[in-house]
Short mmCIF file of N, CA and C in Angstrom, two decimals:
data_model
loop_
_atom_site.label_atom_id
_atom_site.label_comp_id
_atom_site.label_asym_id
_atom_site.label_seq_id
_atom_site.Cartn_x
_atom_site.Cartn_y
_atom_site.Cartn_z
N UNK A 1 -129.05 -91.13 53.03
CA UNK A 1 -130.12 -90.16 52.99
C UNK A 1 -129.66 -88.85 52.36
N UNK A 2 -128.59 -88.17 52.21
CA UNK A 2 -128.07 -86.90 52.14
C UNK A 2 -127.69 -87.19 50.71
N UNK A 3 -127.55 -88.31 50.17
CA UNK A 3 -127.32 -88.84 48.90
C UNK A 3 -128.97 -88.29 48.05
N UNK A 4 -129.44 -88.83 48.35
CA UNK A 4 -130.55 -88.67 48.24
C UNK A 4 -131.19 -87.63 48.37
N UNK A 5 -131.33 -87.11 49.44
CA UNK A 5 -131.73 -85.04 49.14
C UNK A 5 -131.27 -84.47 48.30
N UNK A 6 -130.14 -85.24 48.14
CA UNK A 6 -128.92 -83.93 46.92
C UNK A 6 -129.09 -84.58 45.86
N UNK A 7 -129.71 -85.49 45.59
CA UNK A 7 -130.30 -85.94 43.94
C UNK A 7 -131.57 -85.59 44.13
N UNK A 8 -132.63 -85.20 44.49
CA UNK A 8 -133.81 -84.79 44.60
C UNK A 8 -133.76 -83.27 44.16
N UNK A 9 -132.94 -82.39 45.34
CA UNK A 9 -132.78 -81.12 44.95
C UNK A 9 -132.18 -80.63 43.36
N UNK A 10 -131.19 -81.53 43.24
CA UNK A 10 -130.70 -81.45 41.98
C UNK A 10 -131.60 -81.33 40.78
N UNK A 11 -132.36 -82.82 40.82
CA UNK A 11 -133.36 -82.97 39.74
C UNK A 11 -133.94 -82.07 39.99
N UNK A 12 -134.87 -81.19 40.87
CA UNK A 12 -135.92 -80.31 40.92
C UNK A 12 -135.00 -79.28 40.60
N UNK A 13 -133.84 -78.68 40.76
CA UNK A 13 -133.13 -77.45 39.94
C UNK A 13 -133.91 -77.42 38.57
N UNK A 14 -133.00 -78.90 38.03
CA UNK A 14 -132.82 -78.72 36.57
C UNK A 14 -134.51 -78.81 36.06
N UNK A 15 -135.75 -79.55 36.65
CA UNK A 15 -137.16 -79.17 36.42
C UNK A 15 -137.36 -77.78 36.09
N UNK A 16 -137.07 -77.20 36.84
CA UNK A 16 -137.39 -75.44 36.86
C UNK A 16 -136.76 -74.80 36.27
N UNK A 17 -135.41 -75.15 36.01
CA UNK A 17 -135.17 -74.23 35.35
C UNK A 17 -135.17 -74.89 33.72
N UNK A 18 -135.71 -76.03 33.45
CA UNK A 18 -136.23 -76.06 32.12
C UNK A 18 -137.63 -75.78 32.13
N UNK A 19 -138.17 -75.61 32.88
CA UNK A 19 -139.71 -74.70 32.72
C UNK A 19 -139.27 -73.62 32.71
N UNK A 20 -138.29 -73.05 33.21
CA UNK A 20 -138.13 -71.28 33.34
C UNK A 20 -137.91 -71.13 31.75
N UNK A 21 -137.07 -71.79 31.10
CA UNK A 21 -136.30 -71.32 29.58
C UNK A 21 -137.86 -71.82 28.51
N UNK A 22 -138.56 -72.93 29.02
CA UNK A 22 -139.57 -72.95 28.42
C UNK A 22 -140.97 -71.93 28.73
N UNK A 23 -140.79 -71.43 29.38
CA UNK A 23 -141.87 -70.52 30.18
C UNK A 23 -141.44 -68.72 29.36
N UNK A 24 -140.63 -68.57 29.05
CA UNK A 24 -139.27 -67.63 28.57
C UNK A 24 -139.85 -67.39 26.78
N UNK A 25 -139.59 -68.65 26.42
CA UNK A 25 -139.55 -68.91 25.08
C UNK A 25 -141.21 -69.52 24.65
N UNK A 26 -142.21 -69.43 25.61
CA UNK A 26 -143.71 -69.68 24.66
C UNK A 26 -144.29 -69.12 24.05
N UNK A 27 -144.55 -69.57 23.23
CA UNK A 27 -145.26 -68.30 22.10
C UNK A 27 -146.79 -69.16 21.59
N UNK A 28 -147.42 -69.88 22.56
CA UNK A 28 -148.70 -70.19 22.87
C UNK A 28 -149.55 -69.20 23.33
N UNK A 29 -148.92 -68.42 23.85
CA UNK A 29 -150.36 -67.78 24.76
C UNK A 29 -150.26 -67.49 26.25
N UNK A 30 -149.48 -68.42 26.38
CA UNK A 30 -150.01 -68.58 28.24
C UNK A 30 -149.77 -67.61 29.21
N UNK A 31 -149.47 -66.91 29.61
CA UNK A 31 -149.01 -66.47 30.58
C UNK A 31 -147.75 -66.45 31.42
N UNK A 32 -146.90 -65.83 30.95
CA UNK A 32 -145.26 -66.14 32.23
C UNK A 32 -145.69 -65.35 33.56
N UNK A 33 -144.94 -66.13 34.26
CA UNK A 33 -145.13 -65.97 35.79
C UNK A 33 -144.65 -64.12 36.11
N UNK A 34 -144.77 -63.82 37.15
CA UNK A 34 -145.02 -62.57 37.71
C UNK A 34 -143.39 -62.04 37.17
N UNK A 35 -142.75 -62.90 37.51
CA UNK A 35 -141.02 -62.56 38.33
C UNK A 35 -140.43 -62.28 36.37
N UNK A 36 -140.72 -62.98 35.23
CA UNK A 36 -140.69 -62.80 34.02
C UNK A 36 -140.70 -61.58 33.74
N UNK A 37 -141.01 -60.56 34.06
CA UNK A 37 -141.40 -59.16 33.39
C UNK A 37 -139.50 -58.76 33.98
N UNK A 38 -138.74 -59.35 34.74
CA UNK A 38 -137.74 -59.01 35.37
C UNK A 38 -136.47 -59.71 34.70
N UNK A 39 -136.61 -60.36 33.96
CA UNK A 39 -135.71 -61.15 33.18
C UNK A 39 -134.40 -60.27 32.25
N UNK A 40 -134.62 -58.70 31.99
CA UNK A 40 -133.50 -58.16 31.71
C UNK A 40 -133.75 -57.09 32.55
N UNK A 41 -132.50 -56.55 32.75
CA UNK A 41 -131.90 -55.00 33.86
C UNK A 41 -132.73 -54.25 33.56
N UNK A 42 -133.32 -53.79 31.97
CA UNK A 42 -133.93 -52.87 31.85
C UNK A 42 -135.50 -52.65 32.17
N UNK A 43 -135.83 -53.70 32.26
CA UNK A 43 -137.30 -54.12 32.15
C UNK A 43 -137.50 -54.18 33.98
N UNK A 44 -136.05 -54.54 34.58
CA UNK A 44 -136.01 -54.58 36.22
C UNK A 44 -135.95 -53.28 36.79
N UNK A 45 -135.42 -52.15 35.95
CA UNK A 45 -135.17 -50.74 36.06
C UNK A 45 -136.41 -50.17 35.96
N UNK A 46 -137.23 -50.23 35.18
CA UNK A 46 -138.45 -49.88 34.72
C UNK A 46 -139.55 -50.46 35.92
N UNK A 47 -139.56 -51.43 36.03
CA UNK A 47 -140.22 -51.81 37.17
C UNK A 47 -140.15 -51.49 38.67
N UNK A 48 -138.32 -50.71 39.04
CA UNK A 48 -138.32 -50.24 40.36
C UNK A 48 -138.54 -49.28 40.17
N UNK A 49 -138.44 -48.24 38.77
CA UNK A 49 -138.79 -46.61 38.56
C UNK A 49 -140.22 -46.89 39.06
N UNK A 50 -141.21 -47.39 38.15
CA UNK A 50 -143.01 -47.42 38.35
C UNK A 50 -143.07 -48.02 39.99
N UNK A 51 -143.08 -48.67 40.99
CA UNK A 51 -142.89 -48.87 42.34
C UNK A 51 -142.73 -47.44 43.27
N UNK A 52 -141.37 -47.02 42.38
CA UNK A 52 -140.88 -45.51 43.36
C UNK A 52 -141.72 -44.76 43.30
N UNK A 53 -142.28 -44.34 41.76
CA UNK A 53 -143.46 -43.76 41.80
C UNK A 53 -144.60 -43.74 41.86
N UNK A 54 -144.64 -45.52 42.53
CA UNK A 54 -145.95 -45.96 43.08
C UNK A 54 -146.31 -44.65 44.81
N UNK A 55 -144.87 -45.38 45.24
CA UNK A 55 -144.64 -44.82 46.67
C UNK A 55 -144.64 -42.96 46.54
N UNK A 56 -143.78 -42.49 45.45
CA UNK A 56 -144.04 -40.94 45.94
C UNK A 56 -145.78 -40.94 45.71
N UNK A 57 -146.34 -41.07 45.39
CA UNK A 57 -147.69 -40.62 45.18
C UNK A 57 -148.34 -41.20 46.58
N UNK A 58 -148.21 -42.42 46.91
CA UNK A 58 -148.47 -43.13 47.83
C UNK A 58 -148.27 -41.69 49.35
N UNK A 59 -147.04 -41.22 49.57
CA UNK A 59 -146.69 -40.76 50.28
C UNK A 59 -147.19 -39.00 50.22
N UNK A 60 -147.31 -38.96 49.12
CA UNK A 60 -148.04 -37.50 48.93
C UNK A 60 -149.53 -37.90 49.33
N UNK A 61 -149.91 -38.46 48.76
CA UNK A 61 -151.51 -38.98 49.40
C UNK A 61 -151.33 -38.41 50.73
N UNK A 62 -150.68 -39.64 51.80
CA UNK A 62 -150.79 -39.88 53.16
C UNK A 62 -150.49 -38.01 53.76
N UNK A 63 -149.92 -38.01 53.25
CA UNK A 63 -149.22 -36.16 53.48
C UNK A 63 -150.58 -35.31 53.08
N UNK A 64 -150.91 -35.44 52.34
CA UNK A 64 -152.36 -34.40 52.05
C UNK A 64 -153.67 -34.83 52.74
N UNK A 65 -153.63 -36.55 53.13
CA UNK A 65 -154.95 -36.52 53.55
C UNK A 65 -154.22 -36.29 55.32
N UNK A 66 -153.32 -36.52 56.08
CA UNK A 66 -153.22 -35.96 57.10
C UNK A 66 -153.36 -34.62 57.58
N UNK A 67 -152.68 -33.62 56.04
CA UNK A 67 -153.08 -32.17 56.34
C UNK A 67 -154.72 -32.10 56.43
N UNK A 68 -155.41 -32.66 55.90
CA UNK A 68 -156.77 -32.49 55.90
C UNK A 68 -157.36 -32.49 57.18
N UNK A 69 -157.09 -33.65 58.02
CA UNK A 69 -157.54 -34.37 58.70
C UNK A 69 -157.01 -33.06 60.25
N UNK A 70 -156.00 -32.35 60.14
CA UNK A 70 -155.52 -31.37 61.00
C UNK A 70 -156.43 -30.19 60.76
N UNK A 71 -156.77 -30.12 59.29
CA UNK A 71 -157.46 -28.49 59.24
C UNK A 71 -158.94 -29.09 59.89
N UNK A 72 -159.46 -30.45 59.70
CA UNK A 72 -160.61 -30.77 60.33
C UNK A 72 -160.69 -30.49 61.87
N UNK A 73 -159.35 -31.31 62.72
CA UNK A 73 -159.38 -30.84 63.82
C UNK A 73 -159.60 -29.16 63.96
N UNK A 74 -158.72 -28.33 63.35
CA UNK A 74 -158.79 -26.85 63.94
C UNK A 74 -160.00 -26.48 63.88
N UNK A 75 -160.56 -26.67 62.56
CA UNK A 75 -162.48 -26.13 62.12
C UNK A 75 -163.38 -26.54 63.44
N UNK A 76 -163.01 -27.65 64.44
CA UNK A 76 -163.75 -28.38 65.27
C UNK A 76 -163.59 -27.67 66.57
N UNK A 77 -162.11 -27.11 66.54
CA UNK A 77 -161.34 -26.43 67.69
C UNK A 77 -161.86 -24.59 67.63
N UNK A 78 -162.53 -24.72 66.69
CA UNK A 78 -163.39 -23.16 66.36
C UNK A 78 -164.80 -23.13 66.35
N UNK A 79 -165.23 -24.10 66.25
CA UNK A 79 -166.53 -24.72 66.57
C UNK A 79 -167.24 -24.86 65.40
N UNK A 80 -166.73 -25.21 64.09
CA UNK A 80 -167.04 -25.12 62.92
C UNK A 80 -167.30 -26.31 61.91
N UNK A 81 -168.33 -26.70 61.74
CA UNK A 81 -168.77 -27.78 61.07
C UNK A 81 -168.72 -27.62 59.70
N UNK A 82 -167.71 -28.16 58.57
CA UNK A 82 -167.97 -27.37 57.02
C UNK A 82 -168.65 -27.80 56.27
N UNK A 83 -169.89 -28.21 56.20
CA UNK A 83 -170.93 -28.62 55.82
C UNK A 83 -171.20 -28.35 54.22
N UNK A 84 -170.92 -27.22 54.07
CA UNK A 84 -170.71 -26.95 52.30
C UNK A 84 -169.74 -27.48 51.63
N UNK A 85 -168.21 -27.68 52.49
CA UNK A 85 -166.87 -27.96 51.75
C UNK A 85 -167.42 -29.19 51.76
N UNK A 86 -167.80 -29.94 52.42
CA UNK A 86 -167.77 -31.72 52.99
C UNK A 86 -169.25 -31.85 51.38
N UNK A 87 -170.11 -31.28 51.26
CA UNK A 87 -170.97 -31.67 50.13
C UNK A 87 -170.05 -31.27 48.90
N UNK A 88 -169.45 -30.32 48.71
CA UNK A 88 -168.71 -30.36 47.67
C UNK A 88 -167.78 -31.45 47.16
N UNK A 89 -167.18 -31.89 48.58
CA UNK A 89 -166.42 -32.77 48.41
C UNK A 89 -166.61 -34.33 47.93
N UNK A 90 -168.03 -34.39 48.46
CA UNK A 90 -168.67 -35.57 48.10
C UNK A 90 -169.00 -35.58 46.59
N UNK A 91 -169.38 -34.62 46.33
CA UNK A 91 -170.04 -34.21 44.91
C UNK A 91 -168.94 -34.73 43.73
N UNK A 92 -167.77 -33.99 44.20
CA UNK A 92 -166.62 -34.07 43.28
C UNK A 92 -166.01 -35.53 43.42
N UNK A 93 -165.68 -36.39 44.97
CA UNK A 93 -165.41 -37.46 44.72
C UNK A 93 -166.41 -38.40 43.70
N UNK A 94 -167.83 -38.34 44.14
CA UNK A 94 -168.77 -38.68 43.29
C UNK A 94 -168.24 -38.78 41.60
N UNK A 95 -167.87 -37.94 41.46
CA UNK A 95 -167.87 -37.72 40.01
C UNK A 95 -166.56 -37.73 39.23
N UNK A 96 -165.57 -37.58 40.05
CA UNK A 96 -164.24 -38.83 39.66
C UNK A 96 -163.82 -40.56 39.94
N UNK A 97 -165.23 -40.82 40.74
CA UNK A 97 -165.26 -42.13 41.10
C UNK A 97 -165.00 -42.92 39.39
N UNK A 98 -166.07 -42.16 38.24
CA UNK A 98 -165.78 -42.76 36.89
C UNK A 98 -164.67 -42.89 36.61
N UNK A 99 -163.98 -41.31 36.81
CA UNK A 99 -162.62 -41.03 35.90
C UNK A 99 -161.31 -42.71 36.47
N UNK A 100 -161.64 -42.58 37.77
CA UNK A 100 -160.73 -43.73 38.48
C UNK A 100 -161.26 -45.23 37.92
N UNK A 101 -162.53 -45.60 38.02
CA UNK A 101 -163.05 -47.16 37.82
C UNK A 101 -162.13 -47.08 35.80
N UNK A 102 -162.84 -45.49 35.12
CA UNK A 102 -161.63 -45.77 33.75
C UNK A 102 -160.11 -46.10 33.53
N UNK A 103 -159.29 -45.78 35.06
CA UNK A 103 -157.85 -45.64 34.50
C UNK A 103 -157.60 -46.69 35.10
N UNK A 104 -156.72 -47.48 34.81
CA UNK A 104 -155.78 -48.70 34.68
C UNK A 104 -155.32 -48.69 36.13
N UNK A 105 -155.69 -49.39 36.85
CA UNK A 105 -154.71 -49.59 38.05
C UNK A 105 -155.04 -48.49 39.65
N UNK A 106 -156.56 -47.84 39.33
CA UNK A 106 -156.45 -46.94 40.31
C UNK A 106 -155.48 -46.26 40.22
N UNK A 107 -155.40 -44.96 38.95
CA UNK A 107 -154.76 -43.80 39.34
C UNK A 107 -154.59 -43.57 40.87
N UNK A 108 -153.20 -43.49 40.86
CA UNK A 108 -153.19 -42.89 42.42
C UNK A 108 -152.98 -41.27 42.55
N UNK A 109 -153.01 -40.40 41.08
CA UNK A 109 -152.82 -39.26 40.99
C UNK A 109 -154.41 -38.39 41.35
N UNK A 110 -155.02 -39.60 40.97
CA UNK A 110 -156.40 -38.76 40.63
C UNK A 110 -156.97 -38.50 42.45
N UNK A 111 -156.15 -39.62 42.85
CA UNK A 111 -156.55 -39.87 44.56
C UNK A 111 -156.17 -38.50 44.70
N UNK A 112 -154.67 -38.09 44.92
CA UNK A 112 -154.14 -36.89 45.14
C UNK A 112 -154.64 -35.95 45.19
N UNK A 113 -155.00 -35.53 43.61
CA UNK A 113 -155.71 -34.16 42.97
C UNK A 113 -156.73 -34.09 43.77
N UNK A 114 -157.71 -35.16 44.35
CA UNK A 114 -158.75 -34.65 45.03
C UNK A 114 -158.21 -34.89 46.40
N UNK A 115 -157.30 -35.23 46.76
CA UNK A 115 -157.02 -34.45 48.41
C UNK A 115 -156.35 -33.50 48.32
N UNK A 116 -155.57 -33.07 47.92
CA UNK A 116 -155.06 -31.76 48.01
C UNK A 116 -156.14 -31.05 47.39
N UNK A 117 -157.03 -30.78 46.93
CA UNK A 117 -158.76 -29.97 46.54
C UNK A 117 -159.16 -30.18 48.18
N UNK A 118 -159.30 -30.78 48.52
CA UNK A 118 -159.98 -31.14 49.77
C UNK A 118 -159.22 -30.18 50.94
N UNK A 119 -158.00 -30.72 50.56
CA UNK A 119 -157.24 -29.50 51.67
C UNK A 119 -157.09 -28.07 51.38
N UNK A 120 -157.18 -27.62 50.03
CA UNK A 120 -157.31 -26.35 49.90
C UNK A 120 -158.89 -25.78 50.26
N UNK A 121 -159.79 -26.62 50.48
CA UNK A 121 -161.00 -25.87 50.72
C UNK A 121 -161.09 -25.78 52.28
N UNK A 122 -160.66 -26.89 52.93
CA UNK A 122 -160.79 -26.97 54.36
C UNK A 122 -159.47 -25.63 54.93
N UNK A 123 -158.49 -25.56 54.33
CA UNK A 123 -157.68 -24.74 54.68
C UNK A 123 -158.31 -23.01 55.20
N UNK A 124 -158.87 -22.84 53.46
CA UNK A 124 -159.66 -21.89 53.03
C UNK A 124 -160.58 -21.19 54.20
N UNK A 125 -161.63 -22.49 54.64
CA UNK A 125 -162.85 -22.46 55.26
C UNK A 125 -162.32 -22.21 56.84
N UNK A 126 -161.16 -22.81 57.09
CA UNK A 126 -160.64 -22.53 58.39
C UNK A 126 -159.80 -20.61 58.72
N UNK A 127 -159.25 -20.77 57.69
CA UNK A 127 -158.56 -19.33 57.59
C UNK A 127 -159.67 -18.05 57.64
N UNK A 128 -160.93 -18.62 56.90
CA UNK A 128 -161.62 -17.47 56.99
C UNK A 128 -162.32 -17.51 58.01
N UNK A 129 -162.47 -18.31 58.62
CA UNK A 129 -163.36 -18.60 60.25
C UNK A 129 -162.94 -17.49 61.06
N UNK A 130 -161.18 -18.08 60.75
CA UNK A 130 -160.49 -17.34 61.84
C UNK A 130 -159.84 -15.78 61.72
N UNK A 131 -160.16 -15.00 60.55
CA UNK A 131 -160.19 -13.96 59.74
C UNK A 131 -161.71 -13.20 60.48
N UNK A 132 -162.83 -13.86 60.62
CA UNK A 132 -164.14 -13.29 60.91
C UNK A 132 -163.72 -13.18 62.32
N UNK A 133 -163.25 -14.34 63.43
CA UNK A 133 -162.99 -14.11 64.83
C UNK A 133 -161.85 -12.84 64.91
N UNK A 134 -161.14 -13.08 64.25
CA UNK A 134 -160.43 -11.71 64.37
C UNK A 134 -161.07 -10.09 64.38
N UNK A 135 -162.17 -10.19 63.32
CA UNK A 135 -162.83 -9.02 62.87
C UNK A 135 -164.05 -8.39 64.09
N UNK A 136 -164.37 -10.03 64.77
CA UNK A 136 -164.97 -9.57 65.69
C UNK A 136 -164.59 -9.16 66.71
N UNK A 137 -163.54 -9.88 66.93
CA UNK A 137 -162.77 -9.44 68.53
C UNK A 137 -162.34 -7.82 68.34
N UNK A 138 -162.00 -7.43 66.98
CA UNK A 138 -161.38 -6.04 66.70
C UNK A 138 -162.44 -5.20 66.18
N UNK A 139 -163.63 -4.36 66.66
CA UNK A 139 -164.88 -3.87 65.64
C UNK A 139 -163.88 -3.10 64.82
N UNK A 140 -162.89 -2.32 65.37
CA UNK A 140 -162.49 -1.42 63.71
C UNK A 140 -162.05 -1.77 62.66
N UNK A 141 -161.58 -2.84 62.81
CA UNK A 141 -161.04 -3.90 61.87
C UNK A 141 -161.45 -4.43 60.71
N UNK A 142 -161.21 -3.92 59.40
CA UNK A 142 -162.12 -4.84 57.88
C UNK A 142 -161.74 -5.90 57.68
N UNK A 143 -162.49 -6.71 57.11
CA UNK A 143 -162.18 -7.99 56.14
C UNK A 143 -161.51 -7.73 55.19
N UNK A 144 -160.68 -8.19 54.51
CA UNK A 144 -160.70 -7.69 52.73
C UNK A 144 -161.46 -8.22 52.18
N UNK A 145 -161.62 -7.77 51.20
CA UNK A 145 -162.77 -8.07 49.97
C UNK A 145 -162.87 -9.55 49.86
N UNK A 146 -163.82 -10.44 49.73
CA UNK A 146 -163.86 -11.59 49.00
C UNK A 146 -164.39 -12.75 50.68
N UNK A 147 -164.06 -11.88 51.69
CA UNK A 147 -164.09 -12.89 52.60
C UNK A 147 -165.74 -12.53 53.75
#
């Protein structure tokens, strides 16, 4: 029996890997398998660079939409519903929904750019909440300009 597994396994080596050198070398058309784009160092280099910078973006995402998601709690913890930032926000996702369905692969930058927008307005909208509670608790106290 063990005779036999080890001529089975054998033959199925040498199957594959004459489909691999033929799979390598077609110039039909077809399609090489996934793992092909990895066949030299450089092309394997290139592929863990684009990954890494799958993940930093990946990880800046998660980092900006959590800051968001904190300035939401505080706005809630002030009793503040942002009803203008949240339509803006819709407005603008709305209208990069194109720019994304155009770029190759779900930009994950374009994700970004509009959460960190998102967190600078919620930031904004919270700071000045708490800029007005200040002004009230203090009557002598000004705003500066703009707020």
């Amino acid at each position: 029996l063990n005779g036999k597994l080890a001529q089975t396994i054998l033959s199925f080596c040498r199957r594959a890997a004459t489909e691999s050198s033929q799979v390598s070398s077609n110039s039909r058309g077809k399609p090489s398998p996934s793992w092909a784009r990895w066949t030299s160092p450089s092309k394997l280099e290139a592929a863990r660079d684009a990954a890494a910078k799958r993940l930093r973006h990946a990880k800046a995402l998660r980092d900006a939409e959590r800051s968001a998601t904190l300035e939401l709690g505080k706005l809630a913890e002030l009793g503040v519903y942002p009803t203008a930032e949240l339509a803006l926000m819709r407005r603008q996702s709305q209208g990069q929904e194109g720019e994304a369905a155009d770029s190759e692969g779900g930009d994950l930058s374009v994700d970004l750019e509009q959460a960190r927008r998102k967190l600078g307005l919620l930031r904004s909208r919270r700071e000045a909440t708490e800029l007005q509670l200040q002004v009230q608790d203090h009557p002598g106290m000004t705003a500066p300009p703009g707020y």
